[in-house]
CSV table of C-alpha atoms in Angstrom, one decimal:
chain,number,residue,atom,x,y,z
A,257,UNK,CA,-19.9,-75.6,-1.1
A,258,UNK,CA,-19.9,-72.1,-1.4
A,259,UNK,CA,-21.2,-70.3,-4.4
A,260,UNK,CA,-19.1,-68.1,-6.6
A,261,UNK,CA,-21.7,-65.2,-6.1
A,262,UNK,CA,-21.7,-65.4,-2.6
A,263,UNK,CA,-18.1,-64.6,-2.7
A,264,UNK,CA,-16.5,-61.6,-1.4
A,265,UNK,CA,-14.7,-59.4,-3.5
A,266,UNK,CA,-12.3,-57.7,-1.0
A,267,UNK,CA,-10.9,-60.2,2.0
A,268,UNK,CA,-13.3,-59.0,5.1
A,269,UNK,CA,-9.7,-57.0,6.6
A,270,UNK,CA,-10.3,-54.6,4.0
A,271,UNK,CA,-13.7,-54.3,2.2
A,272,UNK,CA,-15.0,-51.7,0.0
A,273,UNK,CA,-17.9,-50.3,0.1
A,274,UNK,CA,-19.9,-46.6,0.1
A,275,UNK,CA,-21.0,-44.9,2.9
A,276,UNK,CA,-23.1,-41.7,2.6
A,277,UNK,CA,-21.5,-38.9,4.8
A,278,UNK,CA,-23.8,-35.7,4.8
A,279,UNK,CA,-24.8,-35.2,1.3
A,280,UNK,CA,-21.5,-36.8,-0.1
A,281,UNK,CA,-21.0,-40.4,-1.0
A,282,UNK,CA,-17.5,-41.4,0.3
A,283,UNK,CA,-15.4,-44.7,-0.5
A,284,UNK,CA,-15.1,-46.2,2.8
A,285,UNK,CA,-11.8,-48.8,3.4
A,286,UNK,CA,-13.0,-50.9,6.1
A,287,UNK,CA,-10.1,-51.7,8.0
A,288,UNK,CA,-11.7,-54.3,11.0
A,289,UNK,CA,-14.2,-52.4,12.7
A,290,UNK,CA,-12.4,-48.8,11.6
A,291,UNK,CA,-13.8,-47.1,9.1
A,292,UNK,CA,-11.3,-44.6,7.1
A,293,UNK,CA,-13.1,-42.1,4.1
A,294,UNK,CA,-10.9,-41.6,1.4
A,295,UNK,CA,-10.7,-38.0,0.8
A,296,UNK,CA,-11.1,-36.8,-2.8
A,297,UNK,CA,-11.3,-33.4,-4.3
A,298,UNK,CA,-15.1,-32.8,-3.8
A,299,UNK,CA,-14.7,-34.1,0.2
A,300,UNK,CA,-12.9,-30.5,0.3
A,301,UNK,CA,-14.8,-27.8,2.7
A,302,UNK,CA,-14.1,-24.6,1.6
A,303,UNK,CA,-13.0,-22.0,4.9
A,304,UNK,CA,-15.7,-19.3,5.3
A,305,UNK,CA,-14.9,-15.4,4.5
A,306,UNK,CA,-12.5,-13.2,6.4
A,307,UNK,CA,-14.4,-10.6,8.0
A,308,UNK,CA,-13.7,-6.8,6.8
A,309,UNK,CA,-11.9,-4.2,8.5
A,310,UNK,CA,-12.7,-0.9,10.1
A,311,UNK,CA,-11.2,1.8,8.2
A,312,UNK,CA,-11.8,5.6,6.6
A,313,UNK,CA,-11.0,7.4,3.3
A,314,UNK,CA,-9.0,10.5,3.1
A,315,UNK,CA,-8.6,13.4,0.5
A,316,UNK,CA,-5.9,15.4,1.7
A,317,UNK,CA,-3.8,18.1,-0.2
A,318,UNK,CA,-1.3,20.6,0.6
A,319,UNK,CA,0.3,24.0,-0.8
A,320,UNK,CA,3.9,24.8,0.6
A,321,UNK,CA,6.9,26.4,-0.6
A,322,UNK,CA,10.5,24.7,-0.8
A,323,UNK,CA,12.7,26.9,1.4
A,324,UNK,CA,16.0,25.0,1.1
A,325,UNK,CA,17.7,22.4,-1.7
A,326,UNK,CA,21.1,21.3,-2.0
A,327,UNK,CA,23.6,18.2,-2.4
A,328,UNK,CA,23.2,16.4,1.3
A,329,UNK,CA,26.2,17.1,3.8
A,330,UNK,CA,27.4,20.4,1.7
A,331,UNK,CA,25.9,23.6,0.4
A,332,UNK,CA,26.5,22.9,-3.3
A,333,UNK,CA,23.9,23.5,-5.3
A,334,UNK,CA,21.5,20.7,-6.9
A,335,UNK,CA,22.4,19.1,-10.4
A,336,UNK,CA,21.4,15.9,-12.1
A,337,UNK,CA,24.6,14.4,-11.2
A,338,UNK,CA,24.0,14.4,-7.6
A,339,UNK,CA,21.7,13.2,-4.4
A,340,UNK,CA,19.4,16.4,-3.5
A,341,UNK,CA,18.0,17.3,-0.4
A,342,UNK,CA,14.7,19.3,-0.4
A,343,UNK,CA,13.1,21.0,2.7
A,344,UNK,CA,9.3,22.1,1.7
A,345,UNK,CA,7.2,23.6,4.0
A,346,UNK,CA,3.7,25.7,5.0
A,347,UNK,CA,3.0,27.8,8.2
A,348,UNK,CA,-1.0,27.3,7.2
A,349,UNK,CA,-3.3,29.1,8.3
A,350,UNK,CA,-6.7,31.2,7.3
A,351,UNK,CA,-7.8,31.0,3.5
A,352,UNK,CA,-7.1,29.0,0.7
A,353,UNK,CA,-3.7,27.8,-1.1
A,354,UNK,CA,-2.0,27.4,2.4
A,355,UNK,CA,-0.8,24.3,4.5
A,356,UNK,CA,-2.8,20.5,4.4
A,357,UNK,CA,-6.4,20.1,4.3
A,358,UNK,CA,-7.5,16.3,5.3
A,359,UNK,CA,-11.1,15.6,4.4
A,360,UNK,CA,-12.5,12.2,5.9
A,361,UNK,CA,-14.9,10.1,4.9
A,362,UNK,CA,-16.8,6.9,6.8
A,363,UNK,CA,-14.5,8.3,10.0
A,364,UNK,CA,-15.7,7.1,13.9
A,365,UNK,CA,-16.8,9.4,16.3
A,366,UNK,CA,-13.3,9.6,17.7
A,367,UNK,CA,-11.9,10.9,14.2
A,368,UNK,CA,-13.5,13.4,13.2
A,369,UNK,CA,-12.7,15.9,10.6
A,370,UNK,CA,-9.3,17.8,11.4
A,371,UNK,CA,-9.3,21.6,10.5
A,372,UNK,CA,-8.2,22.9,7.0
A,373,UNK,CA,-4.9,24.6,6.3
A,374,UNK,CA,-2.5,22.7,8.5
A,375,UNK,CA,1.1,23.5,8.9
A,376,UNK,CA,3.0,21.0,7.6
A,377,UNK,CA,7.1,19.9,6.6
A,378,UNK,CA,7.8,18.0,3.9
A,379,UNK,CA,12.1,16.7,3.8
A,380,UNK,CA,12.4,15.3,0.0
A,381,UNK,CA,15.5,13.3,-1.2
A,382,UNK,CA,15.5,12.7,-4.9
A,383,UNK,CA,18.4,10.7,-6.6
A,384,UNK,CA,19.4,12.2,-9.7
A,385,UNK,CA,22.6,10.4,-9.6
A,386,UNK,CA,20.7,7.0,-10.5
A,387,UNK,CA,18.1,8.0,-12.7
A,388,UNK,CA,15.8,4.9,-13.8
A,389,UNK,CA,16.6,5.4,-17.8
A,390,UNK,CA,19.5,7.0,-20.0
A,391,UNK,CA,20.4,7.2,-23.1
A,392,UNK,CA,23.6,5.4,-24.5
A,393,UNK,CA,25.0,8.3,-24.5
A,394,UNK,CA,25.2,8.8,-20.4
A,395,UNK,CA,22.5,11.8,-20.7
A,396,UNK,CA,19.2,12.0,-19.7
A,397,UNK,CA,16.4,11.3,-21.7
A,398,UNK,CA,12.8,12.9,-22.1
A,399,UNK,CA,10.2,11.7,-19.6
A,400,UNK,CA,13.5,9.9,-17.1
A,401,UNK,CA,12.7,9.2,-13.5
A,402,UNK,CA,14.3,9.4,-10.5
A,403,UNK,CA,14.1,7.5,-7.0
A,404,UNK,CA,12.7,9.7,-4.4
A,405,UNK,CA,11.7,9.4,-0.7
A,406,UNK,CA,10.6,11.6,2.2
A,407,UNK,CA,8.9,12.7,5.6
A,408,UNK,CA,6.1,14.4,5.8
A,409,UNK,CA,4.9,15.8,9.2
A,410,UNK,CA,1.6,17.7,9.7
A,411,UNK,CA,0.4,19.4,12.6
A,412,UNK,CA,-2.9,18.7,13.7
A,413,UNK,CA,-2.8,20.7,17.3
A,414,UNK,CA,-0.3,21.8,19.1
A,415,UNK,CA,0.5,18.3,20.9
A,416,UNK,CA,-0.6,15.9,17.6
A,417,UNK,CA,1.6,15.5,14.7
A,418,UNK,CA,0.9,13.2,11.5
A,419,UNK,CA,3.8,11.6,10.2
A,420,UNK,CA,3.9,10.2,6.9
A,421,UNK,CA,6.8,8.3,5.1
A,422,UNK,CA,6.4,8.7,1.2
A,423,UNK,CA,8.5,6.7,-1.2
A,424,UNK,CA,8.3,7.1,-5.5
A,425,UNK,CA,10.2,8.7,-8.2
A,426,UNK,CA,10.2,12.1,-10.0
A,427,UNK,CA,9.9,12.1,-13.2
A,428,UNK,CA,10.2,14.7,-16.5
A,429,UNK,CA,7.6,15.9,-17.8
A,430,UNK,CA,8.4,16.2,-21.5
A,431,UNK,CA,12.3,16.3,-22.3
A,432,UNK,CA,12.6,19.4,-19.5
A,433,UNK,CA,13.4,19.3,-15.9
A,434,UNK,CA,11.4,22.3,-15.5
A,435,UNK,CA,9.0,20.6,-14.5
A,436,UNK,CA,9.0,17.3,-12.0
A,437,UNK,CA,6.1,15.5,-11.2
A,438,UNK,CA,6.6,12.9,-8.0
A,439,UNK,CA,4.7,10.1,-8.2
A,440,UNK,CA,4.6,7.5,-5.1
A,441,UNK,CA,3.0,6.1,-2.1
A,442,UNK,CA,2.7,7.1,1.6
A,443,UNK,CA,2.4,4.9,4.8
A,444,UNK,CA,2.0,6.4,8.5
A,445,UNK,CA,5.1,6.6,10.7
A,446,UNK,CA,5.2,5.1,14.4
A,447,UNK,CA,6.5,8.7,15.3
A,448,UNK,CA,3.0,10.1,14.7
A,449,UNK,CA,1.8,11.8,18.2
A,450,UNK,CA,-1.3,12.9,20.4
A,451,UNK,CA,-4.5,12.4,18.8
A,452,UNK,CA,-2.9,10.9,15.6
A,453,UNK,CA,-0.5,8.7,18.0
A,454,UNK,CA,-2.3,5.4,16.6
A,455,UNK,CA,-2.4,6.6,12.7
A,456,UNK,CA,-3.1,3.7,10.4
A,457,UNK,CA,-2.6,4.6,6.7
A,458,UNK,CA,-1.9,3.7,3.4
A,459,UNK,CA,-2.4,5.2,-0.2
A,460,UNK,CA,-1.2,7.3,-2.6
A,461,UNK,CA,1.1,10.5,-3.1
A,462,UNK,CA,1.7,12.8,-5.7
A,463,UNK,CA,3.7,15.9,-5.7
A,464,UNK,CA,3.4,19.0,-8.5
A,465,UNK,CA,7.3,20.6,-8.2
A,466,UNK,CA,9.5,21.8,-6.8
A,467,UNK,CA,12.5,19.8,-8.2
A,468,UNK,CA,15.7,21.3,-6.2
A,469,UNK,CA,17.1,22.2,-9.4
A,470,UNK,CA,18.4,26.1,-10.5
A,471,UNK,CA,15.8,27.6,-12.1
A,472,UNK,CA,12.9,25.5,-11.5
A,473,UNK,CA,9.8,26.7,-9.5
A,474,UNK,CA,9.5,27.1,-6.0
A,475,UNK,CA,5.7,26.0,-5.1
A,476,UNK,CA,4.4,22.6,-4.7
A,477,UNK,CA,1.0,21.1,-4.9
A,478,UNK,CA,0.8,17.6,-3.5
A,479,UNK,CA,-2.5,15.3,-3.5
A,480,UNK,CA,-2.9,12.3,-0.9
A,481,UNK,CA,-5.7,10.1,-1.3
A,482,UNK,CA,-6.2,6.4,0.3
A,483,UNK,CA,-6.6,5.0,3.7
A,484,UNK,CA,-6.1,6.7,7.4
A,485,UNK,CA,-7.2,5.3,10.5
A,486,UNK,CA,-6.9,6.9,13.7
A,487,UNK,CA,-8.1,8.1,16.7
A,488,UNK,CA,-10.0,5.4,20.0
């Protein structure tokens, strides 16, 4: 006669029991002669860290003046009822106040630090027919913002142009659209040639006037800081 305590608990098809596996103690089904672990939320093995990417840090600003802003398709004027169309531009050059300056930081070899006072062409569209806020009244409002977007190529030789796509809004500053401030982000465009061909960048743009509009100034001041990879 068998005895109560010698007994399994389990038939023998599918036994119970614990099984150290590493440091871990597992519940173990035992299924015949397979064993399958029963996975629980401490069996988990956590993936190990991505590596880091390659990269350098730019400081880059630029001094141009707008040369040309109307409504796009026609030569009417720029008003806050209308789509605008800015060209900005520098020839660079010697001194200070002219053209793009790029200073890098943590570049390769290959990158290097191009030369100050770069010409450059900035083409700016800022939709003043959609501002972001009005007042019930259909006007504008102190401190409203615009969408903007734009191109900006620089040239850093005479065969290697950066292009940069910029995309933001403009916005008052104060209840006056005598002054615009554009505030945004850049990313490098395919179009980007020569020694810049490869240009990998990301980061931020912002933009001092000018805002198209009559009576408003007609120099810029634009800051670019972030990311730019480039060169073998």
């Amino acid at each position: 006669m068998k005895r109560w305590w010698n007994t399994p608990g389990h038939p023998a098809s599918a036994r119970v029991m614990r099984r150290r596996v590493g440091r871990v103690m597992m519940r173990v089904v035992m299924a015949g002669a397979v064993s399958l672990p029963i996975a629980s939320p401490l069996d988990q093995v956590k993936s190990p860290r991505e590596p880091r990417t390659g990269g350098a840090v730019i400081e880059a600003w630029a001094y141009g003046t707008l040369s040309n802003a109307t409504q796009p398709g026609s030569q009417e004027a720029c008003d806050l009822d209308h789509v605008c169309a800015l060209a900005i531009s520098s020839a660079g050059g010697s001194g200070t106040g002219t053209g793009t300056t790029i200073q890098t930081s943590f570049q390769s070899a290959s990158q290097g630090q191009p030369p100050p006072n770069l010409p450059f062409t900035l083409t700016e569209t800022i939709e003043y027919g959609h501002p972001a806020t009005r007042n019930v009244h259909g006007g504008n409002v102190a401190g409203a913002c615009y969408p903007a977007s734009g191109v900006m190529s620089i040239a850093i030789d005479a065969s290697s142009t950066l292009v940069l796509d910029i995309v933001g809004q403009v916005c008052q500053v104060g209840s006056s659209t005598a002054q615009m401030i554009f505030t945004g982000s850049y990313v490098s465009d395919a179009a980007s040639t020569g020694t810049v061909a490869n240009a990998d960048g990301i980061g931020t743009v912002n933009i001092n006037n000018p805002s198209g509009l009559n009576g408003t100034g007609t120099n810029i001041k634009a800051s670019l800081v972030g990311q730019l990879k480039y060169g073998s």
